[in-house]
Short mmCIF file of C-alpha atoms in Angstrom, two decimals:
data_model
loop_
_atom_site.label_atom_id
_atom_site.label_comp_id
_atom_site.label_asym_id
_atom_site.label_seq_id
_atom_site.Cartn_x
_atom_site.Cartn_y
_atom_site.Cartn_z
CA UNK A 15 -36.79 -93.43 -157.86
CA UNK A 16 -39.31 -93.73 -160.36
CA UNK A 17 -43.31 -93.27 -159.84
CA UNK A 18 -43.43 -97.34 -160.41
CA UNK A 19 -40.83 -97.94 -157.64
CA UNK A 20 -42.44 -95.56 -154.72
CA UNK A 21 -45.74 -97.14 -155.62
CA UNK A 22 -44.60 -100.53 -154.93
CA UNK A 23 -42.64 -99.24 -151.52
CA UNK A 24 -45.49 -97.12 -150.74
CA UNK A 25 -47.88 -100.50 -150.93
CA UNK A 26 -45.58 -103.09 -150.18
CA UNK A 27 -44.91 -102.52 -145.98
CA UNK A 28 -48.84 -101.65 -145.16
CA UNK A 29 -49.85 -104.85 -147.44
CA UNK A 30 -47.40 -107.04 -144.99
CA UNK A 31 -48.99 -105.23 -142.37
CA UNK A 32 -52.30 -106.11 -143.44
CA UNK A 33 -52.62 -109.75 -144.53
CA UNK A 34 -53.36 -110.45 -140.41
CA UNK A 35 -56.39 -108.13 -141.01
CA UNK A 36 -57.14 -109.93 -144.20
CA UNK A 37 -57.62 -112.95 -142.42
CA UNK A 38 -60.08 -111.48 -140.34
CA UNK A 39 -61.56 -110.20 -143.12
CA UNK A 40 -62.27 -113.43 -144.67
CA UNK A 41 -63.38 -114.82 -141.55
CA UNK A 42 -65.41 -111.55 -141.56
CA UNK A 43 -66.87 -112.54 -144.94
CA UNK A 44 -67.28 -116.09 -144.64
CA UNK A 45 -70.07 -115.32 -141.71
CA UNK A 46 -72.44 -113.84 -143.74
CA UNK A 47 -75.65 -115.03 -144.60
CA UNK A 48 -76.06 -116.67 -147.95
CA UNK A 49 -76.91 -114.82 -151.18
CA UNK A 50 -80.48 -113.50 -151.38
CA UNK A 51 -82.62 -115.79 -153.79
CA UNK A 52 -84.29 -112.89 -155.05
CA UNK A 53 -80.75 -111.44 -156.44
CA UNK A 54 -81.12 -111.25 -160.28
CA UNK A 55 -77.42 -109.53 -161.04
CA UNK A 56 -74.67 -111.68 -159.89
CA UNK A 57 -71.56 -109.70 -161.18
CA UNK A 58 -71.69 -106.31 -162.64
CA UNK A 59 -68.74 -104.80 -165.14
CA UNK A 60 -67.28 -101.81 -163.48
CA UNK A 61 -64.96 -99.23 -164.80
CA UNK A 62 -61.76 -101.41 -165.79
CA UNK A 63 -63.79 -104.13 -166.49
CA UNK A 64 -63.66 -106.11 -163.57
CA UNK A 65 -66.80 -108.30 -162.30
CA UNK A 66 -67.81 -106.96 -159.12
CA UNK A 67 -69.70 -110.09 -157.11
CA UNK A 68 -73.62 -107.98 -156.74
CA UNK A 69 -74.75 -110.84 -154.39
CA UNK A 70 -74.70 -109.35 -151.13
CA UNK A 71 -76.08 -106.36 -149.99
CA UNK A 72 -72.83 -103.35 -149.14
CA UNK A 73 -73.56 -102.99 -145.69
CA UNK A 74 -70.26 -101.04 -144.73
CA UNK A 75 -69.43 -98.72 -147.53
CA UNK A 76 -66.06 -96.80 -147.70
CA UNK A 77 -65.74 -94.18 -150.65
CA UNK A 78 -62.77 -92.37 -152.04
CA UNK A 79 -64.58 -89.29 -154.26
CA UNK A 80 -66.75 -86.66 -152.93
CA UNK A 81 -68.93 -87.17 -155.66
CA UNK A 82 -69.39 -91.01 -154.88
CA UNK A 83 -70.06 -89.72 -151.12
CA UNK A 84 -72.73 -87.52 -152.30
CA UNK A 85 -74.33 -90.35 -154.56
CA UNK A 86 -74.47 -92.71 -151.48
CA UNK A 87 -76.09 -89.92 -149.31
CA UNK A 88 -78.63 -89.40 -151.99
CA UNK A 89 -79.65 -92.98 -152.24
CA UNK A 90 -80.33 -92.89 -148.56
CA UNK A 91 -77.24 -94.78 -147.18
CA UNK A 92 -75.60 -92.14 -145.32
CA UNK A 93 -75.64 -94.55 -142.18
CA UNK A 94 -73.64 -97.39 -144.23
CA UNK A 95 -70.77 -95.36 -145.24
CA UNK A 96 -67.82 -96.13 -142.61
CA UNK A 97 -64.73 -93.97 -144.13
CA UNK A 98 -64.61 -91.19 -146.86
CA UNK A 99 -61.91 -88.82 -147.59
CA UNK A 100 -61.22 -85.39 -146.42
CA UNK A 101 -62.59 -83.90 -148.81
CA UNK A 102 -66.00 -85.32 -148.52
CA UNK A 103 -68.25 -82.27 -147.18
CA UNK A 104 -71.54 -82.68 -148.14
CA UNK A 105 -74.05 -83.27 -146.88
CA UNK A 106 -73.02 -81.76 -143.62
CA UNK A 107 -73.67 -85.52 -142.30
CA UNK A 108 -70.80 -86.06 -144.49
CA UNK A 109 -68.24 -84.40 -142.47
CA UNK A 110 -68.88 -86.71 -139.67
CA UNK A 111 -67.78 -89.93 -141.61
CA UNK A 112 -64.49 -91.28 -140.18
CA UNK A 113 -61.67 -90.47 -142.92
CA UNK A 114 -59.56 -92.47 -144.82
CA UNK A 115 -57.09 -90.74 -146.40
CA UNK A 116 -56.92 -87.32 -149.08
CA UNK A 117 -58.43 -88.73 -151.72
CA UNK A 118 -55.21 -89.40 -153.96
CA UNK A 119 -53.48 -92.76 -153.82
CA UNK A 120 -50.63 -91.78 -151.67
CA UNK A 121 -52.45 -89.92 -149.03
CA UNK A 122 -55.07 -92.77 -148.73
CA UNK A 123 -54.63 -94.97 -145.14
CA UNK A 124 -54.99 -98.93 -146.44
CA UNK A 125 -54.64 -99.82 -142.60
CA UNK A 126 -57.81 -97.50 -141.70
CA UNK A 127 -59.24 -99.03 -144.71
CA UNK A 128 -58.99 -102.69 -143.76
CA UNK A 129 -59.62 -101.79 -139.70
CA UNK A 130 -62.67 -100.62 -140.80
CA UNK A 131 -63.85 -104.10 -142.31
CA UNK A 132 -65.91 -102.91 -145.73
CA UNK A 133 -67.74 -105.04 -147.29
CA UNK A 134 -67.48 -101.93 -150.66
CA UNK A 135 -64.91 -99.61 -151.30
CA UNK A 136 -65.49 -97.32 -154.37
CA UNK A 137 -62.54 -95.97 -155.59
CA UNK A 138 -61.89 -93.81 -158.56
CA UNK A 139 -61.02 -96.23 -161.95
CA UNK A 140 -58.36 -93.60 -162.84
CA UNK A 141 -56.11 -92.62 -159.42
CA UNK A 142 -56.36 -95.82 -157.16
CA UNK A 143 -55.77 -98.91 -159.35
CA UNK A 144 -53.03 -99.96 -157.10
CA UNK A 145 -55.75 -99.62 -154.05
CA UNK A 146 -57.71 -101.75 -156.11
CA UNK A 147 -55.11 -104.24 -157.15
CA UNK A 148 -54.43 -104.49 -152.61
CA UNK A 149 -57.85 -104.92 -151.80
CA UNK A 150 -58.07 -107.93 -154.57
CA UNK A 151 -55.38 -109.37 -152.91
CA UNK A 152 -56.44 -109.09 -149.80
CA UNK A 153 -60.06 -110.04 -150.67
CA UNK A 154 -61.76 -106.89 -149.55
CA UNK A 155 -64.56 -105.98 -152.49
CA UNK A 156 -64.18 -102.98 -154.37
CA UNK A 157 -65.48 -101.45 -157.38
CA UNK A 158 -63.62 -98.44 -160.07
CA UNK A 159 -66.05 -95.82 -160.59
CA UNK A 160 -65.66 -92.72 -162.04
CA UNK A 161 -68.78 -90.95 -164.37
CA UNK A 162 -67.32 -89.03 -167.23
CA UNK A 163 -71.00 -87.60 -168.66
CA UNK A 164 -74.16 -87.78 -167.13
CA UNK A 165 -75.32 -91.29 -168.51
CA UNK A 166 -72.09 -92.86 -166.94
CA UNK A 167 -73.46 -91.35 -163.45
CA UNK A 168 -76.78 -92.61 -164.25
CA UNK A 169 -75.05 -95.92 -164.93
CA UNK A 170 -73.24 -96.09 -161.58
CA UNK A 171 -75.97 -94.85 -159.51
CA UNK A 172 -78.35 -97.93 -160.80
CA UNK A 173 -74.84 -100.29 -159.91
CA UNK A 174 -74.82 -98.82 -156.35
CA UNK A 175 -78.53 -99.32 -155.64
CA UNK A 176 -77.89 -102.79 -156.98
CA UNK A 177 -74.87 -103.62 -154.60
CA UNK A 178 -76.97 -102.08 -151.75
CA UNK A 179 -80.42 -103.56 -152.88
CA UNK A 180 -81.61 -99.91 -153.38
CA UNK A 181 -82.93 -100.66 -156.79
CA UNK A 182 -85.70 -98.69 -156.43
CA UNK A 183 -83.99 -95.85 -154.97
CA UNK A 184 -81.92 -95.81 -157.59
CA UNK A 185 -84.07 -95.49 -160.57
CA UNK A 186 -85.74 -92.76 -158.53
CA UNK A 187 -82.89 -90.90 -158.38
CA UNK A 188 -81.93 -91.42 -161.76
CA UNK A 189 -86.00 -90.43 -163.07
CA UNK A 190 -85.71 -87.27 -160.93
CA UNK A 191 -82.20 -86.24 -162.45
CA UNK A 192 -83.66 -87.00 -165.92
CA UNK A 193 -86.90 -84.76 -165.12
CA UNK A 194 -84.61 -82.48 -164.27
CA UNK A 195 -82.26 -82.51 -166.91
CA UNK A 196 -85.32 -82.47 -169.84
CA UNK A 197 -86.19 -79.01 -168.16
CA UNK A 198 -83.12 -77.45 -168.16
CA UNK A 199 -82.78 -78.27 -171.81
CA UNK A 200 -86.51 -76.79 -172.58
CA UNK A 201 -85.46 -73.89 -170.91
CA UNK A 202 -81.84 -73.80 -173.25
CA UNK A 203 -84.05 -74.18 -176.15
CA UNK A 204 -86.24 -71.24 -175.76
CA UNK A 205 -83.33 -68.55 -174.79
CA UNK A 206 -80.21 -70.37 -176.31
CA UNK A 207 -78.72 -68.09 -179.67
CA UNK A 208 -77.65 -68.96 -182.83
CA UNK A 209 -74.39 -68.72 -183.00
CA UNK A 210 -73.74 -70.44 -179.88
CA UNK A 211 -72.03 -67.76 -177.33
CA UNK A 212 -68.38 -68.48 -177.33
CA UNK A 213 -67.61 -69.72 -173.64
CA UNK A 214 -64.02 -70.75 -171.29
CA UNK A 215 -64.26 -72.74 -168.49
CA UNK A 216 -61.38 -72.01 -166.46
CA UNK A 217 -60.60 -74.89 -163.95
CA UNK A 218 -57.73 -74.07 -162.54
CA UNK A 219 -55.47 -70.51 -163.06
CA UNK A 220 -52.08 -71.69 -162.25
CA UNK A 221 -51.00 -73.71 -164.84
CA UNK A 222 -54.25 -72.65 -166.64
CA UNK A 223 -56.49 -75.57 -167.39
CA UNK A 224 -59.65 -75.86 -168.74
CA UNK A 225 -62.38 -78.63 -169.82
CA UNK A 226 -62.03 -80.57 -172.71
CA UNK A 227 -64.68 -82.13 -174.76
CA UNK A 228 -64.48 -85.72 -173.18
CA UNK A 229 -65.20 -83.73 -169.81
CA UNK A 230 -68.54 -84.01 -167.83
CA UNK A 231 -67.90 -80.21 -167.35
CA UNK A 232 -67.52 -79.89 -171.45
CA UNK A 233 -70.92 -81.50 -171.72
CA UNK A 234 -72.67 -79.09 -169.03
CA UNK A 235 -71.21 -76.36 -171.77
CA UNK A 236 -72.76 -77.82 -174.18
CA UNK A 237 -75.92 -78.62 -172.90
CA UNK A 238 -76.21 -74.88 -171.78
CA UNK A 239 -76.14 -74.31 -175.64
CA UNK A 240 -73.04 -72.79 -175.39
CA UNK A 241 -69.43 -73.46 -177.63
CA UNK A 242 -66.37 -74.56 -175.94
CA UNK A 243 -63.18 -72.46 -177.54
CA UNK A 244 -61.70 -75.41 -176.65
CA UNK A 245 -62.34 -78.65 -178.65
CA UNK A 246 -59.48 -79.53 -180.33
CA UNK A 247 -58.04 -81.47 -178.22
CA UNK A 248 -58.53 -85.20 -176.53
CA UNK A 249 -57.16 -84.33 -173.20
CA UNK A 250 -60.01 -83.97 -170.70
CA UNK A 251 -58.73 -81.45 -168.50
CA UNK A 252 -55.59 -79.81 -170.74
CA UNK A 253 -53.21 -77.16 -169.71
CA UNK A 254 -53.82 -74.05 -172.18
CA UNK A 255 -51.28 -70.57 -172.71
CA UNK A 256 -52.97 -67.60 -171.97
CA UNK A 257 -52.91 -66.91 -175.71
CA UNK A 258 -55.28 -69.75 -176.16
CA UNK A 259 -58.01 -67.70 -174.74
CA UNK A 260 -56.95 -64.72 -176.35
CA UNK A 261 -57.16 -66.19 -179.60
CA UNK A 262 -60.67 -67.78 -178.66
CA UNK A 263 -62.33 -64.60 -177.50
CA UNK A 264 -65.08 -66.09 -175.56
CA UNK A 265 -68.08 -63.93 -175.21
CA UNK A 266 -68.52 -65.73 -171.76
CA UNK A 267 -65.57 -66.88 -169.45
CA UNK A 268 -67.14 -69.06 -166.31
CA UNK A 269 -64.36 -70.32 -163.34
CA UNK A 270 -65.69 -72.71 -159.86
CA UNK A 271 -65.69 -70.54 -157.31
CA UNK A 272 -62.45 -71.92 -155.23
CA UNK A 273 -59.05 -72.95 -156.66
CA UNK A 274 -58.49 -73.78 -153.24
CA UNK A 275 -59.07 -70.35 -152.34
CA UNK A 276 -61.90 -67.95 -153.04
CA UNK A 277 -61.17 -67.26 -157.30
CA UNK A 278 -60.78 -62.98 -157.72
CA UNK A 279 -62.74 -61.98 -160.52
CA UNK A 280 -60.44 -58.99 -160.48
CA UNK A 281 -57.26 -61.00 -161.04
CA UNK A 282 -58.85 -62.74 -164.42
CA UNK A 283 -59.97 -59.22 -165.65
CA UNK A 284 -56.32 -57.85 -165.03
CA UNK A 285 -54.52 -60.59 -166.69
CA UNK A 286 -51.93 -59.08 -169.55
CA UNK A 287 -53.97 -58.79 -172.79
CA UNK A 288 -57.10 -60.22 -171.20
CA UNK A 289 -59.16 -56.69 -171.40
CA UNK A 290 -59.01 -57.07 -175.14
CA UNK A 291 -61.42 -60.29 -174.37
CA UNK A 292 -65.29 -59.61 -175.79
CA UNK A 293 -66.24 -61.32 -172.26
CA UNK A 294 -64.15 -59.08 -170.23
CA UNK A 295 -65.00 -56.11 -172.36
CA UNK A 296 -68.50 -56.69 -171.57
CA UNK A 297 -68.06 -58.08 -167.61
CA UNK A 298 -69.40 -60.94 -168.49
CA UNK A 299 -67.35 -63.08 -166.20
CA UNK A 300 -69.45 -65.61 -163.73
CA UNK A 301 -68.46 -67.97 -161.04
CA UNK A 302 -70.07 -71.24 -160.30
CA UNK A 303 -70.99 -72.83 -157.36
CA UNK A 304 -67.23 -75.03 -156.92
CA UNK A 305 -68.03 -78.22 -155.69
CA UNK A 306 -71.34 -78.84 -157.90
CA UNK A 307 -69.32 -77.96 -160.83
CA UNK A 308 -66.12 -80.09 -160.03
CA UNK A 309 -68.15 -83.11 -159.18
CA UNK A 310 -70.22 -85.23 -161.43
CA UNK A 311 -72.73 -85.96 -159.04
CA UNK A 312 -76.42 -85.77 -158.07
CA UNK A 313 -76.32 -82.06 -157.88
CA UNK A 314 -74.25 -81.73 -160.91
CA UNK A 315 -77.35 -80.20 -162.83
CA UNK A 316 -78.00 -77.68 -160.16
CA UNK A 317 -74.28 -76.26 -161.60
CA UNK A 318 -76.22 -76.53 -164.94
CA UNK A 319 -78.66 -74.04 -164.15
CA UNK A 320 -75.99 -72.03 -162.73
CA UNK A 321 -74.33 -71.93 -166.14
CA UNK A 322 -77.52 -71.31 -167.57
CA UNK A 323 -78.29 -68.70 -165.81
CA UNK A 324 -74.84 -66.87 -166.29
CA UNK A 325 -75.73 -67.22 -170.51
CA UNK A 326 -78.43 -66.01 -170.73
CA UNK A 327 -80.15 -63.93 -167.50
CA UNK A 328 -83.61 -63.58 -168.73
CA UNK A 329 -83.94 -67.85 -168.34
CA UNK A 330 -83.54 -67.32 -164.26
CA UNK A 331 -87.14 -66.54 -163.38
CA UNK A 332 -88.11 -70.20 -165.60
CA UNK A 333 -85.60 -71.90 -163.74
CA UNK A 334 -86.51 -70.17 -160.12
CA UNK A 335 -83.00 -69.93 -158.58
CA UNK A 336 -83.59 -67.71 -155.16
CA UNK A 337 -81.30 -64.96 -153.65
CA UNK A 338 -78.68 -67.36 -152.81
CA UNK A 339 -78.43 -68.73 -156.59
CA UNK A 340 -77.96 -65.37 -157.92
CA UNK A 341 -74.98 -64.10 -155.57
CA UNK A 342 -73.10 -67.23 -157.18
CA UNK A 343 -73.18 -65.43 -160.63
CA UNK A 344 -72.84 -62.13 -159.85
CA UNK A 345 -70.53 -60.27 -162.17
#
């Protein structure tokens, strides 16, 4: 059976099962109180171009991406968000959100969806298309998300606070980040060398994988001053040989902290031929802090300094990471 065939099965029996909660849905929908006069965005664009109605306020919230669950905490509507995914673990107020499903398309509950009545239900533009294709169907508002750099986060931060008529909050949010973001590149500036160090990102060990340059990760690299050895390619997250990063020598190799489990420095510096490497040669091997680094979310620049910090140690004292900071990066 192909993957186009145990989609449709895997949609078609809970969709049956959910057009009597649709109805309630509408009838849900159809109570509300007219749109706000003072709304100046009626639609907004999202992801696969789709106009998202931006007339009333997202009261009940349901996200499908860590990330997007940290985005809503940080624009203060932790108490609107009614489902999130397993995987959703911070804040710690996170963890008590009721969950919906894994995060991927087949592990994700439409039934607890629907029960749940959401007036918003961010999903990811690139894994839940079907999802979003259902919820059309079955009237239930929904918006594909999914920030690839750090102006496409601003972006969907200011669409959120408009769907939520947190405007202000938003552009808050968005002015800190950017405060935050001109420092970090001050402090690149002053310390950053010429040549750029050579740096891998290892993302995952088994198939190794690694950032591309149409990553969010690739741009943290490159903000940090620092040269990808790989850029030749257009996939954003591509599976690499071991010879790859043989042949790149990076001066600097930098892995999240978890591939599920806690990542062994040891195992990287034992790999076969992997001593010859300038950065194992000179232990300059760093883990950062896994979910800030796998997420392109608010604290996605806190994984910045991280990566900063592991380039070049003399910038920590001008970017005042404590105790805790500097265990993530010890060699």
């Amino acid at each position: 059976m192909n993957h186009a065939h145990r989609t449709l099965r895997f949609w078609l029996l809970p969709l049956l099962t959910l057009l009597a909660f649709a109805a309630g849905c509408r009838q849900e929908t159809s109570s509300r109180p007219e749109t706000s006069p003072s709304a100046s965005v009626q639609t907004i664009s999202d992801r696969l171009d789709r106009e998202v109605p931006a007339q009333q306020p997202a009261q009940r919230i349901i996200s499908l991406s860590p990330a997007t669950t940290e985005l809503l905490f940080a624009l203060g509507l932790g108490d609107s968000v009614v489902g999130a995914t397993k995987h959703c673990n911070f804040p710690p107020a996170a963890l008590e959100i009721p969950r919906v499903g894994g995060g991927t398309l087949e592990s994700i509950s439409a039934e607890v969806i629907v029960a749940a009545q959401p007036d918003l239900v961010l999903c990811k533009w690139d894994y839940h298309q079907p999802l979003i294709e259902s919820l059309d169907r079955l009237q239930v508002r929904s918006m594909a998300i999914g920030a690839k750099n750090l102006q496409e986060l601003f972006e969907e931060a200011r669409w959120i606070g408009k769907l939520t008529d947190r405007t202000a909050e938003a552009e808050a949010l968005v002015s800190r980040m950017q405060n935050q973001q001109q420092h970090l590149l001050n402090v690149v500036s002053r310390v950053k060398h010429d040549p750029p160090i050579r740096v891998f990102y290892e993302v995952w060990d088994d198939p190794l994988m690694t950032a591309g340059p149409d990553s969010f990760i690739d741009e943290l690299l490159t903000m940090a001053g620092l040269q990808n050895i790989v850029s030749d390619t257009a996939v954003r997250y591509p599976r690499i040989s071991s010879e790859t990063v043989l042949q790149g020598d990076p001066q600097l190799i930098l892995a999240p902290t978890t591939h599920f489990e806690q990542v062994d420095l040891a195992e990287i510096r034992s790999r076969p031929g992997w001593d010859l490497i300038t950065a194992v040669t000179n232990q300059r091997i760093y883990l950062i802090s896994g979910d800030e680094i796998s997420r392109c979310g608010p604290r996605v620049l806190d994984a910045l300094a991280e990566i900063i910090v592991a380039a070049y140690p003399e910038a920590r004292e001008d970017l005042q990471l404590d105790a805790t900071d500097q265990t993530k990066v010890a060699p």
